[in-house]
Coordinates of C-alpha atoms in Angstrom, one line a residue:
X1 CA 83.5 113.6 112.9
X2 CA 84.7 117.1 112.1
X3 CA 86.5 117.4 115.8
X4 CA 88.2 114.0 114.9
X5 CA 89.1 114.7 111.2
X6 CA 90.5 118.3 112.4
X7 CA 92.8 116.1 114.8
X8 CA 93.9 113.7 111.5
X9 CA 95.0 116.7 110.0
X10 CA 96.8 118.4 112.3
X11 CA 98.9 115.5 112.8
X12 CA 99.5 114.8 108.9
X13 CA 100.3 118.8 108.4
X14 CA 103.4 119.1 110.3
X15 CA 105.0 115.8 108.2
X16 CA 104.2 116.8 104.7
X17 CA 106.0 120.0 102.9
X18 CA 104.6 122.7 101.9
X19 CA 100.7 124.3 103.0
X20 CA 97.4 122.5 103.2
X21 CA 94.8 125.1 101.6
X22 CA 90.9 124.1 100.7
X23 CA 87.9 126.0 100.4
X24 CA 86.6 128.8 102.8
X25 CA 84.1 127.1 105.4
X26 CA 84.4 123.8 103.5
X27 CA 81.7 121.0 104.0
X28 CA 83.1 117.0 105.4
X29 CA 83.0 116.1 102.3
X30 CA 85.0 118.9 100.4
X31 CA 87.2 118.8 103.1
X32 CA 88.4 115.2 102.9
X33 CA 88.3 114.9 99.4
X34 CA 90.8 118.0 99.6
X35 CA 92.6 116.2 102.3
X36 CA 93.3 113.3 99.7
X37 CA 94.3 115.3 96.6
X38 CA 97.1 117.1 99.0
X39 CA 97.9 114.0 101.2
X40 CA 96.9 111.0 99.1
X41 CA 97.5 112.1 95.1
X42 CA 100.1 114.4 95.6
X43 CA 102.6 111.8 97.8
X44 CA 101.5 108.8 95.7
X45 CA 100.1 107.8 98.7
X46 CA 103.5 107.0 100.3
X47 CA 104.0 107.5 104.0
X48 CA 106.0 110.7 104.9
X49 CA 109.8 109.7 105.3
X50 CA 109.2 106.0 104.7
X51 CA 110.7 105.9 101.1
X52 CA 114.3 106.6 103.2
X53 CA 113.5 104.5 105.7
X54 CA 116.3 102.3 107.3
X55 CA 116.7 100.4 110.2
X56 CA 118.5 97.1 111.4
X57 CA 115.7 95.0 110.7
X58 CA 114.9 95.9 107.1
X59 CA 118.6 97.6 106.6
X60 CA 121.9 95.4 106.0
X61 CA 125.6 95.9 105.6
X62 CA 126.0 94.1 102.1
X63 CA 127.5 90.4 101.6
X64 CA 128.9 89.4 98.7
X65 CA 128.8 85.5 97.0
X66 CA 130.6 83.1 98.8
X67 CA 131.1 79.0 97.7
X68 CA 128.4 77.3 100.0
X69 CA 129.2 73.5 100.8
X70 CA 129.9 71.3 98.0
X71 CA 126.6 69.1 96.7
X72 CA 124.4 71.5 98.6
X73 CA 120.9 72.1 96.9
X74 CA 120.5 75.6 95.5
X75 CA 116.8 75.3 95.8
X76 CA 116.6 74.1 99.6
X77 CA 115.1 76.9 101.9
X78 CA 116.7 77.8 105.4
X79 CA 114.6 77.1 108.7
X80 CA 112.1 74.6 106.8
X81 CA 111.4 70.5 108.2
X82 CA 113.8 67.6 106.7
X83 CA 112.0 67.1 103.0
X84 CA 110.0 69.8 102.5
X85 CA 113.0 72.1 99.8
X86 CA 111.2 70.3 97.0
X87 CA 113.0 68.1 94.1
X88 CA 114.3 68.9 90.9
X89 CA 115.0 72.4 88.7
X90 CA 113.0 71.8 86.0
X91 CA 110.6 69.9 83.7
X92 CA 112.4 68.4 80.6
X93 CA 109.5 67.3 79.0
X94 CA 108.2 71.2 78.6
X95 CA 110.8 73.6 79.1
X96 CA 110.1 77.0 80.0
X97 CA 111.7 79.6 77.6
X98 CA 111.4 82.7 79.9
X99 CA 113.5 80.8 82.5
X100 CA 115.9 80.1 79.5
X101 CA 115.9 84.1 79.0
X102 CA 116.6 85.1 82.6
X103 CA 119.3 82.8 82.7
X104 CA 121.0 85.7 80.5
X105 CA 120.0 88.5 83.3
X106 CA 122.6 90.2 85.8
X107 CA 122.7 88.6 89.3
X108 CA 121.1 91.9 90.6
X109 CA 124.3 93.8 92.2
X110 CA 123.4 97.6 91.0
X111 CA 126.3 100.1 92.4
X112 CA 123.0 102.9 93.0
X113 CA 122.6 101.1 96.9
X114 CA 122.7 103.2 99.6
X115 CA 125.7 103.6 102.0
X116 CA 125.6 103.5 106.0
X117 CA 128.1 106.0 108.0
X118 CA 131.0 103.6 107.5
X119 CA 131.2 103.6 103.7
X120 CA 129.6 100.6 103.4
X121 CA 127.2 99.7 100.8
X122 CA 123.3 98.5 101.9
X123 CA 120.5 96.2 100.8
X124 CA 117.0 96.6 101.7
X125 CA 114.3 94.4 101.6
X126 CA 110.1 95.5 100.7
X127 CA 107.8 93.4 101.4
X128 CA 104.1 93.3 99.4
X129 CA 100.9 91.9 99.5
X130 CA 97.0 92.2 99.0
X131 CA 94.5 92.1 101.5
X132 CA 90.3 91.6 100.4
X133 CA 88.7 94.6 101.7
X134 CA 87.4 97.4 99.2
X135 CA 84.1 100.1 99.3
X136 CA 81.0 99.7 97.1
X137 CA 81.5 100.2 93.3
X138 CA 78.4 100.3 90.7
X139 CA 77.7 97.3 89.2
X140 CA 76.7 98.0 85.9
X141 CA 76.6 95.5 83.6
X142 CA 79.2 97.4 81.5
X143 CA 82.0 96.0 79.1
X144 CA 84.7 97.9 81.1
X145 CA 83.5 97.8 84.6
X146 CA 82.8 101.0 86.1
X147 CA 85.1 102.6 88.9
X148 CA 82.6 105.3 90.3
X149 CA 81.0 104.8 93.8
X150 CA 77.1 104.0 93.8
X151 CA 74.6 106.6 94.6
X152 CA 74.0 105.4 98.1
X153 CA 76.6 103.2 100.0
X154 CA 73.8 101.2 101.9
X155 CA 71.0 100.5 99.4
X156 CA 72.1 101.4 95.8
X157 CA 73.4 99.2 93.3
X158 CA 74.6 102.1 90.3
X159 CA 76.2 105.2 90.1
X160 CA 74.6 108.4 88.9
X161 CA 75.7 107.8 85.2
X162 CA 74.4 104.5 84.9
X163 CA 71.1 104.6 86.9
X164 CA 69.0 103.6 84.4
X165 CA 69.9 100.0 85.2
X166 CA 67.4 100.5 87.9
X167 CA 64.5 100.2 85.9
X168 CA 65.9 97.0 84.0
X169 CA 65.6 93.0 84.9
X170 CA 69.0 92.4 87.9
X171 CA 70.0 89.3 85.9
X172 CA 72.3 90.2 82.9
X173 CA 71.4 89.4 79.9
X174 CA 67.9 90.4 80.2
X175 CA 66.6 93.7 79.1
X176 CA 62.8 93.6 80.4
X177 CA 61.6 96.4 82.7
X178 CA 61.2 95.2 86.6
X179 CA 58.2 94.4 88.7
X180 CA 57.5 97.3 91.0
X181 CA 59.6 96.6 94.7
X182 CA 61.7 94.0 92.7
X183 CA 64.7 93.9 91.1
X184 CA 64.0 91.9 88.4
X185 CA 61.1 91.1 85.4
X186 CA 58.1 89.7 85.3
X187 CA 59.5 86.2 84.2
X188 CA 58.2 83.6 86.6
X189 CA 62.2 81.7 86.2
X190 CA 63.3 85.3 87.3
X191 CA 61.6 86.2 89.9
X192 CA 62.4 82.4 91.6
X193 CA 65.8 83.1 91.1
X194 CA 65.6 86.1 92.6
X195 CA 63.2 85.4 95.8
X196 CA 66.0 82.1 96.4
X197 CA 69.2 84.5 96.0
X198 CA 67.3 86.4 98.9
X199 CA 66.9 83.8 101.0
X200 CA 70.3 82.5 100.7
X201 CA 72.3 85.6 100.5
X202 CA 70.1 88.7 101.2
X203 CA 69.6 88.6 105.0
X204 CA 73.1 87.6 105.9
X205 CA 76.6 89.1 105.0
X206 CA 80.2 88.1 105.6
X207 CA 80.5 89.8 109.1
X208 CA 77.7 88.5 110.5
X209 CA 78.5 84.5 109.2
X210 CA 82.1 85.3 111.0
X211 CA 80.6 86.6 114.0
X212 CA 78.5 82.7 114.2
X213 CA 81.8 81.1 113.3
X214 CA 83.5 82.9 116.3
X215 CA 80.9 82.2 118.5
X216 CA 81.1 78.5 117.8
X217 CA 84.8 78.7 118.2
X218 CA 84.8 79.7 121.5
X219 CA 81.4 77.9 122.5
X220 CA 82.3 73.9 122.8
X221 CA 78.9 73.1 123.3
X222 CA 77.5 75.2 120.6
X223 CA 80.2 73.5 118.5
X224 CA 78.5 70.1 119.0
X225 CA 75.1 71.5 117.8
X226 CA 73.8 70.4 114.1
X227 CA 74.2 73.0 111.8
X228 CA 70.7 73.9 109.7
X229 CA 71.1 73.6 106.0
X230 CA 71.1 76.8 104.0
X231 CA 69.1 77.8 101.2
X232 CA 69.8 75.9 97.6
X233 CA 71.5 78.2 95.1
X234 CA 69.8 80.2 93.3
X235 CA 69.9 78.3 89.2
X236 CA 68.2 79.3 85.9
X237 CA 66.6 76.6 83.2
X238 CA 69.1 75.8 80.7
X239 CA 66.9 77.2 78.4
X240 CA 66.2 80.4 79.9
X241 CA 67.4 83.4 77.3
X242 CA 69.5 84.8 80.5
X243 CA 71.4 81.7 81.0
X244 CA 75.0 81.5 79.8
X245 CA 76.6 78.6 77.9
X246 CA 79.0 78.1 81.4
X247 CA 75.5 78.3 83.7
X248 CA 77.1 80.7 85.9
X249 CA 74.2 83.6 85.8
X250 CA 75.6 87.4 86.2
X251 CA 73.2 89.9 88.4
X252 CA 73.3 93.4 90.1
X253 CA 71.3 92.4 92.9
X254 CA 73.9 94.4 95.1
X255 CA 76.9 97.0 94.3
X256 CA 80.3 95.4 93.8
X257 CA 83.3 96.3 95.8
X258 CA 87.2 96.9 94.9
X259 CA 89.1 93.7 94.8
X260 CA 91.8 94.3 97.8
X261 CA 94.1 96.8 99.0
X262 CA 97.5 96.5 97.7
X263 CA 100.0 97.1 100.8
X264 CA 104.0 97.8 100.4
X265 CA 106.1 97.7 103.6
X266 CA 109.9 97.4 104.9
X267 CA 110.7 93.8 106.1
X268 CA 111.3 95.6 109.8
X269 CA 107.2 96.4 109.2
X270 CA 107.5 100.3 108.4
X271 CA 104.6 100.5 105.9
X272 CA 105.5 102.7 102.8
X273 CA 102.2 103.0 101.0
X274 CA 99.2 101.4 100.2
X275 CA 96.7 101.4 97.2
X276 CA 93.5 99.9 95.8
X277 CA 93.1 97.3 92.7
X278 CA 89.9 97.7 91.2
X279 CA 89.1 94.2 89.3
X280 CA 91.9 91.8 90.2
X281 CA 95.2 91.5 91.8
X282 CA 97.2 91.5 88.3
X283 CA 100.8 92.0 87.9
X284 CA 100.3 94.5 85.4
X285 CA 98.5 96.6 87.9
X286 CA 101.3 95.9 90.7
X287 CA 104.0 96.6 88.1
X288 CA 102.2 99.9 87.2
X289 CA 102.3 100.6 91.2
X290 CA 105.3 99.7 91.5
X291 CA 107.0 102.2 88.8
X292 CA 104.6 104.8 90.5
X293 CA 105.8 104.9 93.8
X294 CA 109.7 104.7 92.6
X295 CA 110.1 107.0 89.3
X296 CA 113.8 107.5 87.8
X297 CA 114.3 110.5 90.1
X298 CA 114.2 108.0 93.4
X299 CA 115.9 105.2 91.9
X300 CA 118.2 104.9 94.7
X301 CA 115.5 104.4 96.6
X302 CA 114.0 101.3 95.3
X303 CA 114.6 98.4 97.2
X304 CA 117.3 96.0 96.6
X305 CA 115.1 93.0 97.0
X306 CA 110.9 92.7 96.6
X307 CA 109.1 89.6 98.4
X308 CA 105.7 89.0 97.1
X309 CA 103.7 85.8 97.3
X310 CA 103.5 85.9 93.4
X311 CA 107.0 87.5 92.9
X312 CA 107.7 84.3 90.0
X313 CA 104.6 85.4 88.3
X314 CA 105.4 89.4 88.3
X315 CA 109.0 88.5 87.3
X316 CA 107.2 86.0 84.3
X317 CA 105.1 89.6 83.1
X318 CA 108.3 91.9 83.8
X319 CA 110.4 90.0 81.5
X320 CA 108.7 89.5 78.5
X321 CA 106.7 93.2 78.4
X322 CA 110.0 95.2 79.8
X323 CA 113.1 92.9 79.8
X324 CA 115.1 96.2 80.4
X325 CA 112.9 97.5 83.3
X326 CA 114.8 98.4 86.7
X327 CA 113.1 96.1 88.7
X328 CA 114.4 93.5 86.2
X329 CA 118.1 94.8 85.9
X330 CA 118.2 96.1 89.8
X331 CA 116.0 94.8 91.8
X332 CA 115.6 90.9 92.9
X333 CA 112.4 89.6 93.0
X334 CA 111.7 86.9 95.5
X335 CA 108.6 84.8 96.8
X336 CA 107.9 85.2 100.7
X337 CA 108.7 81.9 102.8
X338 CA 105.6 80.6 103.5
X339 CA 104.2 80.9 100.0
X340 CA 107.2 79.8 98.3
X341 CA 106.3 76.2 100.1
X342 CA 103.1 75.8 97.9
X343 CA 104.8 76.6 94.6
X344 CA 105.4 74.3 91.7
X345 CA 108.5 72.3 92.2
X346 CA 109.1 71.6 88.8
X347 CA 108.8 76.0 87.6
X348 CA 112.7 76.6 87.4
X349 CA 111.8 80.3 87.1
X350 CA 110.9 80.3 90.6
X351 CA 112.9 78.0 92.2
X352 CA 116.2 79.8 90.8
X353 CA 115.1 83.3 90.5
X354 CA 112.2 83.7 93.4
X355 CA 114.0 81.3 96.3
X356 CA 113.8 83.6 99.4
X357 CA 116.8 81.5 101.0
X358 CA 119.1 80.0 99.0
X359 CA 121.4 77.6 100.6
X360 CA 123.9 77.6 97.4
X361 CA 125.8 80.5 98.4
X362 CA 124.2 82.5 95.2
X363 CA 122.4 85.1 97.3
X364 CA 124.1 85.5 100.9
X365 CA 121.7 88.9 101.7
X366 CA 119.3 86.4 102.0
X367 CA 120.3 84.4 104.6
X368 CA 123.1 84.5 108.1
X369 CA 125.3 82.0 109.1
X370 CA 125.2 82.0 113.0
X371 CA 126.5 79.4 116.1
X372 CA 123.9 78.0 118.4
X373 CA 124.7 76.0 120.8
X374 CA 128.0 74.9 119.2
X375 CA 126.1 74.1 115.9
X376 CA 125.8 76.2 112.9
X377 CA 122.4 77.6 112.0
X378 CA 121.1 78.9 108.9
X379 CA 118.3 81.7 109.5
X380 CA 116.5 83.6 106.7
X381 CA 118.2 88.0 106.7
X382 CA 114.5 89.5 106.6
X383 CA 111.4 89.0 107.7
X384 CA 109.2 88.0 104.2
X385 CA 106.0 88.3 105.9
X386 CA 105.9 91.6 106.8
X387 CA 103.1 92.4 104.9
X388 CA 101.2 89.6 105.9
X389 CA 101.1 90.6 109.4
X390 CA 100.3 94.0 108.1
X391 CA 97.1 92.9 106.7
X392 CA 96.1 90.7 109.8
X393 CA 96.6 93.9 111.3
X394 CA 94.1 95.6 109.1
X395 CA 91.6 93.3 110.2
X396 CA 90.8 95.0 112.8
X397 CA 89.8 97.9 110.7
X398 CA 88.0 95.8 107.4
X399 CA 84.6 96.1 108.6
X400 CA 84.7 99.8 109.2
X401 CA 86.3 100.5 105.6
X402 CA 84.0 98.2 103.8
X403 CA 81.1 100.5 104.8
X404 CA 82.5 103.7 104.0
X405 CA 82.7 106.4 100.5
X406 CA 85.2 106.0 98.5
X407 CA 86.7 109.4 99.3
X408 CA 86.5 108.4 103.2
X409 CA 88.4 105.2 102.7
X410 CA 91.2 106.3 101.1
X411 CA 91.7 108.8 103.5
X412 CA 91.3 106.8 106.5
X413 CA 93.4 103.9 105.0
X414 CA 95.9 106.8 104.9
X415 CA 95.8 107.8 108.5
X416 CA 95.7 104.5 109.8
X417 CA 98.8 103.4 108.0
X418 CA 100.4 106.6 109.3
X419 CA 99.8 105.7 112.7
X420 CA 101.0 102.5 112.4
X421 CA 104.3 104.5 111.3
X422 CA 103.9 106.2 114.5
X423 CA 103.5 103.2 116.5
X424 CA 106.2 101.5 114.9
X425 CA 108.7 104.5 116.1
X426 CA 107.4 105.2 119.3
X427 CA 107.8 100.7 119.5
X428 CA 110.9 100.7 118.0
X429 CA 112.4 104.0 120.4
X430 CA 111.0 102.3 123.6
X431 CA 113.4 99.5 122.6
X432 CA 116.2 101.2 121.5
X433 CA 115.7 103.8 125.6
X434 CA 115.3 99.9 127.2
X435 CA 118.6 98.6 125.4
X436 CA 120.4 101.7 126.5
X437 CA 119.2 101.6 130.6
X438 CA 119.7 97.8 130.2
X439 CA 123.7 98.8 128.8
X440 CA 123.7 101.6 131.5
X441 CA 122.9 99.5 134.3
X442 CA 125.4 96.8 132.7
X443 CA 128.2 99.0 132.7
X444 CA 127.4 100.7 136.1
X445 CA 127.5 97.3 137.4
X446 CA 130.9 96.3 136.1
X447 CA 131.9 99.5 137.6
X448 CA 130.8 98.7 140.7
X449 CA 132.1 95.4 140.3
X450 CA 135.5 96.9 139.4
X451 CA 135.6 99.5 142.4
X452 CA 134.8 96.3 145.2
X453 CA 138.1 94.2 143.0
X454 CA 140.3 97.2 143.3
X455 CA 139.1 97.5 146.6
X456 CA 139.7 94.1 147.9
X457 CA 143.1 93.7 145.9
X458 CA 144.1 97.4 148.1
X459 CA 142.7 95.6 151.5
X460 CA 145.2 92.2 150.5
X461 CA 147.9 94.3 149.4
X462 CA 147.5 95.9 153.3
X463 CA 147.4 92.7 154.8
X464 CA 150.3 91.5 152.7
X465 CA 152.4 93.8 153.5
X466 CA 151.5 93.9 157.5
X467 CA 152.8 90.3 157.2
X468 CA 155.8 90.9 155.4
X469 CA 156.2 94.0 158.5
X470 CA 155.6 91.4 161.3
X471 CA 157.9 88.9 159.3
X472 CA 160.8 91.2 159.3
X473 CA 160.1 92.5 163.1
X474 CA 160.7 88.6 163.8
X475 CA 163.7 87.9 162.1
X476 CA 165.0 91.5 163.9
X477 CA 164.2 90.1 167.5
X478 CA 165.9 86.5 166.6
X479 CA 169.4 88.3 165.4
X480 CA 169.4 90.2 168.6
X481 CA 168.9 87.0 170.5
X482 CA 171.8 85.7 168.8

């Protein structure tokens, strides 16, 4: 562990400004928690470099609004089957007044966008998304819920502060004292409840119930097998004390976890940063992010358009809390492609405001106009799900997080996202040295192919004019004959 955090660090060090310090002969623990004050706190958790990233995939020359064909459907999305852009703008019959407000709103064309090496002005596309994987959290049955880690990451249910929960009944709303090597009261109701949550839920945990639905996958003839019946759910007496007016009972039995890990990436899939939502995905809590990783002083670096699969809902909370907010007045907010499918036809917010490919000629950053086969084909300008395929990416790496501290999953969220940064490069070099052999060996090949035409034009301009020789050497011989 210590030889493979060392190695972490020395590859983080060199990116970052400044010097790393911590304490003299520092424990793992002290260590990485410094790590993440330096690394983590200190950048916002942003990636080093990536905030001025720009590339061809993420990176675009900017187009301005052109007249699209007459009777064309703003609404209708580029590269999707005859039928499925939706119908209608609207509902009449209950009218959405923020939609009515936005309608007042700048068409999002801030002069602050970046410039390439020709003078030309920019756009750039984020992309943003959660992904369900978090560490343990206490699970007190407290009216804020608490963000500290539990005493012990495999067995423990509450932090230090609220470990007196321990010695109190697991199902909320009761107070009694537990039975000794339970985790509930005496209460016959209780204890049923409890002994059926175990037999349901207690021996078996998410990785292991994907691990049988792989298997099955791949195994036909398991496949075919009859599946046993699990456990009933574990219920409560309508009249038990403990039992809410809804019926859904609320118990510690286990620690909770963080909700997801919030991920923020260029369309070309250079992540930028990552954090982790506590309680819920909420677009407060993205919004706060969001003005976190881009304050006033970087403002030129925000993005010129955000795709997020709730981008009409975010937009909906922007716009009545901070109408005058930048990512109101600058930035576009759009749903990604394969979300924007599964949303309401009828919410005119999003279908005017959130389309990620209009066909209306309103936002041409959005989508290219390109020839194929002597037919004109409409292709979406960036890749929305970028942070989609980040977070299948992630995969690989949920189980591992979910069963680590707190302190040890942020910072190997951190490293992991850093490496993919590396990986991207070293991907995205590989292609840029193959393009350059491929035009090396292209233009050594017309060479070549230039060299054998002179060539054989030189060889027939020979021949040529040993005919036009022998031609004259005839007509000489025929005068002197006459």
């Amino acid at each position: 562990m210590v030889r493979v955090l060392g190695e972490s660090l020395r590859e983080l060090a060199p990116e970052t400004a400044g010097v790393f310090y911590t304490l003299f002969d520092p424990t793992i623990k002290e260590l990485v928690i410094a790590a993440n004050q330096w690394f983590v706190t200190s950048q916002r958790g942003i990636l080093p470099g990536a905030l001025a990233h720009t590339c061809k995939d993420c990176t675009h020359t900017k187009r301005y609004r052109a007249n699209g064909p007459p009777g064309q459907q703003g609404h209708a999305v580029a590269e999707q089957p005859d039928g499925a852009e939706g119908i209608g703008l609207g509902n009449p019959e209950n009218p959405d007044p923020v939609a009515d407000l936005l309608h007042n709103l700048p068409n999002v064309q801030r002069p602050e966008t970046l410039v390439n090496g020709d003078g030309e002005r920019v756009v750039r596309m984020a992309v943003m998304d959660g992904k369900e994987a978090g560490h343990a959290l206490c699970n007190a049955p407290t009216e804020v819920p608490c963000r500290s880690p539990p005493l012990d990451f495999k067995q423990a249910r509450f932090c230090d502060e609220h470990s007196a929960y321990n010695q109190t009944c697991g199902i909320v709303g009761c107070h009694y004292p537990v039975v000794q090597g339970s985790k509930v009261c005496a209460r016959p109701t209780h204890q049923e409840f409890y002994q059926k949550w175990k037999a349901r839920f207690g021996r078996t945990s998410v990785y292991a119930v994907s691990r049988a639905k792989e298997r099955r996958t791949l195994n036909p003839q398991a496949a075919a097998l009859p599946q046993a019946p699990l456990p009933p759910m574990p219920t409560l007496p309508a009249d038990d004390p403990a039992t809410p007016a809804d019926g859904n009972v609320q118990h510690t039995f286990q620690a909770t976890r963080t909700h997801c890990i919030q991920t923020l990436t260029w369309a070309c899939g250079y992540p930028i940063a990552a954090t982790k939502f506590y309680v819920s995905e909420s677009e407060s809590q993205c919004a706060n992010w969001l003005r976190h990783l881009f304050p006033d002083d970087v403002s030129y670096l925000r993005p010129d358009y955000l795709a997020y699969d709730r981008a009409c809902f975010l937009l909906r909370h922007l716009v009545t809390q901070t109408p005058n907010s930048p990512w109101v007045q600058d930035v576009r907010l759009i749903v990604d492609a394969w979300h924007y499918i599964g949303h309401c036809v009828s919410d005119i917010l999003c279908r005017s405001r959130c389309n990620p490919a209009p066909t209306d000629g309103s936002q041409p950053d959005l989508i290219i106009n390109e020839e194929v086969d002597g037919r004109q084909v409409t292709r979406r300008a960036f890749n929305t799900e970028a942070a989609e395929q980040l977070n299948s990416w992630l995969d690989g790496y949920k189980g591992t997080l979910n069963r680590m501290t707190d302190y040890n999953f942020d910072f190997v969220l951190y490293c992991i996202l850093f490496l993919r940064a590396k990986d991207w490069e070293h991907r995205k070099g590989e292609q840029e040295r193959q393009r350059l052999r491929g035009a090396a060996i292209r233009e050594e090949r017309e060479a070549r192919r230039a060299e054998r035409a002179v060539g054989e034009e030189a060889e027939e301009g020979e021949e040529r004019e040993d005919e036009e020789n022998q031609a004259d050497v005839r007509d000489g011989m025929d005068l002197d004959e006459d």
